[in-house]
Coordinates of C-alpha atoms in Angstrom, one line a residue:
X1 CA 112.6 92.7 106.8
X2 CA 111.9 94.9 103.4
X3 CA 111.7 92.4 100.5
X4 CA 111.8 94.3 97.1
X5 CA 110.5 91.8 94.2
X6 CA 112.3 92.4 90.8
X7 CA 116.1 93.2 92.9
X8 CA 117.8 92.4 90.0
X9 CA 115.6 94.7 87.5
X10 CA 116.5 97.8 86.3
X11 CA 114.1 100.1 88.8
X12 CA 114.2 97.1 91.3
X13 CA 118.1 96.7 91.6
X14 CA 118.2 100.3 92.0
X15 CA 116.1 100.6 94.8
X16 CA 118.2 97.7 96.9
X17 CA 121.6 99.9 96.1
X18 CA 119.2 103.0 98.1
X19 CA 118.3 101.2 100.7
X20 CA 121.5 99.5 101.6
X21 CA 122.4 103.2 102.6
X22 CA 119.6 103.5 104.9
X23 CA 119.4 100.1 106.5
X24 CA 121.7 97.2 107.1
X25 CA 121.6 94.4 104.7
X26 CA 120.1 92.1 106.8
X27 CA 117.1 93.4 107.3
X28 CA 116.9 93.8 103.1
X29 CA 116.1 90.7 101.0
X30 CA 115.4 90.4 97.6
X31 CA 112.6 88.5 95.2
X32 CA 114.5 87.6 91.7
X33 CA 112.9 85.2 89.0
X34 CA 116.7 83.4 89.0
X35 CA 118.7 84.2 91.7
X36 CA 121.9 83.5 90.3
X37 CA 122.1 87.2 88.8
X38 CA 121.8 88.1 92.3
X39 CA 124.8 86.4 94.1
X40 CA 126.5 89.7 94.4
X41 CA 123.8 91.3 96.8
X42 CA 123.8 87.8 98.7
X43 CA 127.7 88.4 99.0
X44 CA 126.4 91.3 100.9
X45 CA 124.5 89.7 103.3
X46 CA 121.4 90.6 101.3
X47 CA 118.6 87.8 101.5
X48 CA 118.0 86.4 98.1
X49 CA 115.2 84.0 97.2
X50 CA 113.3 82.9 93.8
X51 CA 110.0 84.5 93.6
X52 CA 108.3 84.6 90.1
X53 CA 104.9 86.6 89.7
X54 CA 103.5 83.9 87.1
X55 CA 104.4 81.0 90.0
X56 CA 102.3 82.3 93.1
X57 CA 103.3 79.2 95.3
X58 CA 107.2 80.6 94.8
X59 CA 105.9 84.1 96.5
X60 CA 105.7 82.7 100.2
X61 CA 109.0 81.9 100.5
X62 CA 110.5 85.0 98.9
X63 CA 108.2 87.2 101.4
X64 CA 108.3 85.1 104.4
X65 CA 108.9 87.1 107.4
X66 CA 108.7 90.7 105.6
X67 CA 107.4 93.6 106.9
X68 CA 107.0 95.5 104.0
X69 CA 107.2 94.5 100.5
X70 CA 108.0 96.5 97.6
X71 CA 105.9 95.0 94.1
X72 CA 107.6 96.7 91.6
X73 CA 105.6 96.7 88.0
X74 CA 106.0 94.2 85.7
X75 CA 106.7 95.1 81.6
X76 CA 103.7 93.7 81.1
X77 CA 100.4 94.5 80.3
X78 CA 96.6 93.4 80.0
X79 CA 95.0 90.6 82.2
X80 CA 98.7 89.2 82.4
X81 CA 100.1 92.1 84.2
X82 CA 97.0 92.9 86.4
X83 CA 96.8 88.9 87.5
X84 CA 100.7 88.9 88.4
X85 CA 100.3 92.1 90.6
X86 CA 97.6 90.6 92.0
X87 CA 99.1 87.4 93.0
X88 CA 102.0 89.4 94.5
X89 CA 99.6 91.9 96.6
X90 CA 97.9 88.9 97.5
X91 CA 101.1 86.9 98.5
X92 CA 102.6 89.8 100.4
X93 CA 99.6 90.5 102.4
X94 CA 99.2 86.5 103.2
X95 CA 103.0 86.6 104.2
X96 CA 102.2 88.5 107.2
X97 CA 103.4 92.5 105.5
X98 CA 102.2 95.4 107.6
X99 CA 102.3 97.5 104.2
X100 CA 102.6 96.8 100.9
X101 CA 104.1 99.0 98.2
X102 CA 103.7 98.9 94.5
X103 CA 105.0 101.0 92.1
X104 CA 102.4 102.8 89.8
X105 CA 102.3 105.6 87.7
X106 CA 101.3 109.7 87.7
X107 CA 98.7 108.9 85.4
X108 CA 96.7 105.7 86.6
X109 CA 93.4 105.4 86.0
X110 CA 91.0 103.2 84.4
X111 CA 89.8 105.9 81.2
X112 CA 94.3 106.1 80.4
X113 CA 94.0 106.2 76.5
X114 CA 97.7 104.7 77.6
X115 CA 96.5 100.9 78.5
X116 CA 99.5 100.6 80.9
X117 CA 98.1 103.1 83.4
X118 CA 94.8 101.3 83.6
X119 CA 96.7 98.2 84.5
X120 CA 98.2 100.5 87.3
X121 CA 94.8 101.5 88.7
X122 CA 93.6 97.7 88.6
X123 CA 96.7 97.1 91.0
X124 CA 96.2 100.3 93.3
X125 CA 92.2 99.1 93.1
X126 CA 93.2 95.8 94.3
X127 CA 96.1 96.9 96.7
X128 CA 93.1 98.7 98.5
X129 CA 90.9 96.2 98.8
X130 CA 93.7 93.4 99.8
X131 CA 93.9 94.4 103.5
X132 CA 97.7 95.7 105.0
X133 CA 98.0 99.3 104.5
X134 CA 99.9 100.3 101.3
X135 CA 101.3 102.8 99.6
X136 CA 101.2 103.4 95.8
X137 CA 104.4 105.3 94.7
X138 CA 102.4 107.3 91.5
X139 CA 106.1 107.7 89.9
X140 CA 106.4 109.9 86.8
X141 CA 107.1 108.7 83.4
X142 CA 110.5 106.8 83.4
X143 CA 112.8 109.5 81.4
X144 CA 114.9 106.1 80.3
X145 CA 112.0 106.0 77.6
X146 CA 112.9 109.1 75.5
X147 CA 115.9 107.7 74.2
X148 CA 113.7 104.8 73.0
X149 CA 111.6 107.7 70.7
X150 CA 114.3 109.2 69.4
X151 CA 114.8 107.1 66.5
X152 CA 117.9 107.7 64.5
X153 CA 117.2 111.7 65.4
X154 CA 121.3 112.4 66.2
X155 CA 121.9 111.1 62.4
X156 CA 119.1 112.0 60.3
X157 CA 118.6 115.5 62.1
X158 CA 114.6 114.9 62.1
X159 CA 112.6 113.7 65.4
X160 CA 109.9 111.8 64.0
X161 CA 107.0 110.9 66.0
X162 CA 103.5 111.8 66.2
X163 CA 102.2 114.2 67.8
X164 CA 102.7 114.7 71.6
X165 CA 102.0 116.5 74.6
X166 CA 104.3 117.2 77.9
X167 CA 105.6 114.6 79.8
X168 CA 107.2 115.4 83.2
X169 CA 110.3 112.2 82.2
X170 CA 111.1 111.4 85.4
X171 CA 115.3 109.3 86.1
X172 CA 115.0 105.5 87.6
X173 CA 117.5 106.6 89.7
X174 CA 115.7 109.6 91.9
X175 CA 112.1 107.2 91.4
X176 CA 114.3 104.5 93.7
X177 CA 116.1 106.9 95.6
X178 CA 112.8 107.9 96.7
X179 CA 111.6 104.4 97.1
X180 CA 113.9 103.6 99.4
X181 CA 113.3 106.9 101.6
X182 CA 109.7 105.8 101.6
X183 CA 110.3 102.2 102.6
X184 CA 112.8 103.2 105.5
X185 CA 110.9 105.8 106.7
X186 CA 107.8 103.1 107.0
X187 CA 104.2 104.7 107.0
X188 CA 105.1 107.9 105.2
X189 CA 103.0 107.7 102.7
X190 CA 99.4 105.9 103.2
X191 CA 98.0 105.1 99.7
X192 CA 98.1 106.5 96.4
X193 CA 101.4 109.3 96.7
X194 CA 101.0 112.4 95.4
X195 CA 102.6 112.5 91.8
X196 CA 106.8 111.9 92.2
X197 CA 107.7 113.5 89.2
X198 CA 110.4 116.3 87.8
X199 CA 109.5 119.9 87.9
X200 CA 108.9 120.6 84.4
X201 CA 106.8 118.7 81.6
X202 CA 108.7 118.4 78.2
X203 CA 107.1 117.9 74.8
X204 CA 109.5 116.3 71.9
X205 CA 109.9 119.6 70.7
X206 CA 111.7 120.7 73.6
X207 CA 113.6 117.4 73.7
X208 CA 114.4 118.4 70.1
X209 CA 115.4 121.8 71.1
X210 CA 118.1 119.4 74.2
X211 CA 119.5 117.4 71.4
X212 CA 120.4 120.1 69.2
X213 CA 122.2 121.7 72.1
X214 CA 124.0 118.9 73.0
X215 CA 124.9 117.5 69.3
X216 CA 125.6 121.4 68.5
X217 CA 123.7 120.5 65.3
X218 CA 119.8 121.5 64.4
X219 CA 117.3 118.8 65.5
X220 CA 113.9 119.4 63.8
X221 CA 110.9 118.0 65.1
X222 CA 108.8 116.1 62.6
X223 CA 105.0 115.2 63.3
X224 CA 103.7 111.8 62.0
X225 CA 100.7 110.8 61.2
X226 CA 99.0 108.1 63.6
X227 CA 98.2 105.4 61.2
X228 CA 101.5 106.1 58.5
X229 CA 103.7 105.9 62.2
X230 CA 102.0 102.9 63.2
X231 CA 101.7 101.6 59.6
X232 CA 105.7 101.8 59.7
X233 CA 106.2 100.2 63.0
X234 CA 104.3 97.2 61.9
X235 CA 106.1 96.9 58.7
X236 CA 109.6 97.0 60.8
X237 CA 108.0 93.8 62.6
X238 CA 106.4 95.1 66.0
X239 CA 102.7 93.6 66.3
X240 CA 99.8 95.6 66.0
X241 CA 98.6 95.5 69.3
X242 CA 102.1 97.1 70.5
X243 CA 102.2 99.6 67.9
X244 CA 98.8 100.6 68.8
X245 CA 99.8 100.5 72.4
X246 CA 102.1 102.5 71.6
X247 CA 100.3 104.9 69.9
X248 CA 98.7 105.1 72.9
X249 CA 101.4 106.4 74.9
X250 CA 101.5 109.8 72.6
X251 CA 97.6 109.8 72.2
X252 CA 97.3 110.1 76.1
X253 CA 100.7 112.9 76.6
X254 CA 98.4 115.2 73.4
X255 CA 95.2 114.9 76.6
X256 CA 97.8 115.9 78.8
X257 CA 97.8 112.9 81.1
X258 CA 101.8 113.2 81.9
X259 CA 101.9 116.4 82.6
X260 CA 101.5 117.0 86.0
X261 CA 104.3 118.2 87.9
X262 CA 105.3 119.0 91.6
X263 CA 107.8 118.9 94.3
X264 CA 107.3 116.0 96.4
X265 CA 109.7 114.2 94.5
X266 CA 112.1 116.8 95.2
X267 CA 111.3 117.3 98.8
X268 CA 111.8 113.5 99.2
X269 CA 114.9 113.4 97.7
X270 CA 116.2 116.6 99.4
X271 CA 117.9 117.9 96.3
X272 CA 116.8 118.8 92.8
X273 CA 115.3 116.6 90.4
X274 CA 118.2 114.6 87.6
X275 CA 117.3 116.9 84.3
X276 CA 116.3 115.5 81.2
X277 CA 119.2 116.8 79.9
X278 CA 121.5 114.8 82.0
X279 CA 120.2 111.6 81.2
X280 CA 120.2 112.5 77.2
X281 CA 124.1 113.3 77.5

């Protein structure tokens, strides 16, 4: 059985839909924090079972009697988010898996000036030392996030954010397509993949230069300043730590930390990569 934690997440419930192409629903069960917003899978002859990261002793019975398991990444981040992956590693591996997959990022790695990604390479650190063979799906930088940078750019006519670097934005729904190749094709991958990304790395300019062809009006792209971009996040109500997170995210695109491209998501997927441009509309 492939258990996929998170089945009725955005990535996670994505993934499932995959796989139910690829292999019959009983041999596909699911690990949801409340599985009543999973009753149509279960319809389906999927396997559905409560399994909360922050409630370990919930974790055997949502992996009992898998042979893979799919961790997919919580929204958090800092000790919380590395002690939930653990407990799930650890949980799969003590529910018998032969392989455990998580899904990390492009860019994980301890010295990220993005403290997400270092919270990726605690979990690939830990998925190593755990035991089952794994596989780390490195997936590129989910594209869904652009939108979220945008601002009121469509009205205003100014993309304001500061400054950036490429990003290869990579769709949720080629990252699970390609999940669920992976897990029903079992051992394809051993370890870290190589980067699953789209072909090309964007800056916001360039996403500036897709929304003015798709609004047919002039998008200018406007750099901020760090601390006046911050300084107005925090006075809209996010924390500090966020904004400074945050600030992170565009701090680690200007050293070129998302910018790696390639083809194995492509070759995975067996047709070409969903295009920025697609997913802005």
């Amino acid at each position: 059985m492939i258990v996929i934690t998170g089945g009725s997440g955005k990535l996670g419930s994505q993934v499932v839909e995959r796989l139910l192409r690829r292999v019959p629903a009983e041999q596909v069960g699911v690990s949801v924090r409340e599985p009543g917003r999973a009753t149509g899978l279960a319809e389906r002859g999927v396997r559905v079972r409560r399994g909360d990261f922050a409630d370990p002793d919930s974790l055997a019975s949502a992996f009992e009697g898998a042979t893979q398991v799919l961790v997919v990444s919580t929204d958090e981040t800092g000790e919380e988010a590395r002690r939930h992956h653990a407990a799930a590693i650890d949980a799969a591996r003590d529910a018998g898996a032969k392989r455990v997959l998580y899904t990390s990022h492009q860019a994980a790695a301890g010295d990220s000036l993005f403290a997400p990604m270092s919270d990726h390479a605690a979990a690939e650190r830990h998925l190593a030392a755990a035991g089952p063979a794994f596989t780390a799906l490195r997936n590129g930088f989910y594209a869904a996030t652009v939108p979220l940078l945008l601002g009121q750019a469509r009205e205003t006519g100014e993309l304001v954010a500061p400054a950036d670097g490429p990003v290869s934005w990579t769709a949720h729904a080629d990252l699970a397509e390609a999940a669920a190749v992976v897990l029903a094709d079992e051992g394809r991958f051993d370890g870290p993949t190589p980067p699953l990304t789209a072909p090309v790395a964007l800056d916001l300019e360039d996403v500036a230069g897709l929304l003015s062809g798709s609004t047919g009006r002039t998008i200018r792209r406007v750099v901020a300043d760090d601390d006046e971009w911050v300084a107005g996040l925090t006075a809209h109500g996010v924390p500090e730590g966020q904004a400074a997170m945050l600030l992170g995210m565009f701090r680690a695109a200007r050293r070129g930390e998302f910018a790696t491209t390639g083809s194995d998501l492509e070759d995975l997927l067996g047709r070409p990569a969903t295009p920025l441009r697609a997913i802005l509309g």
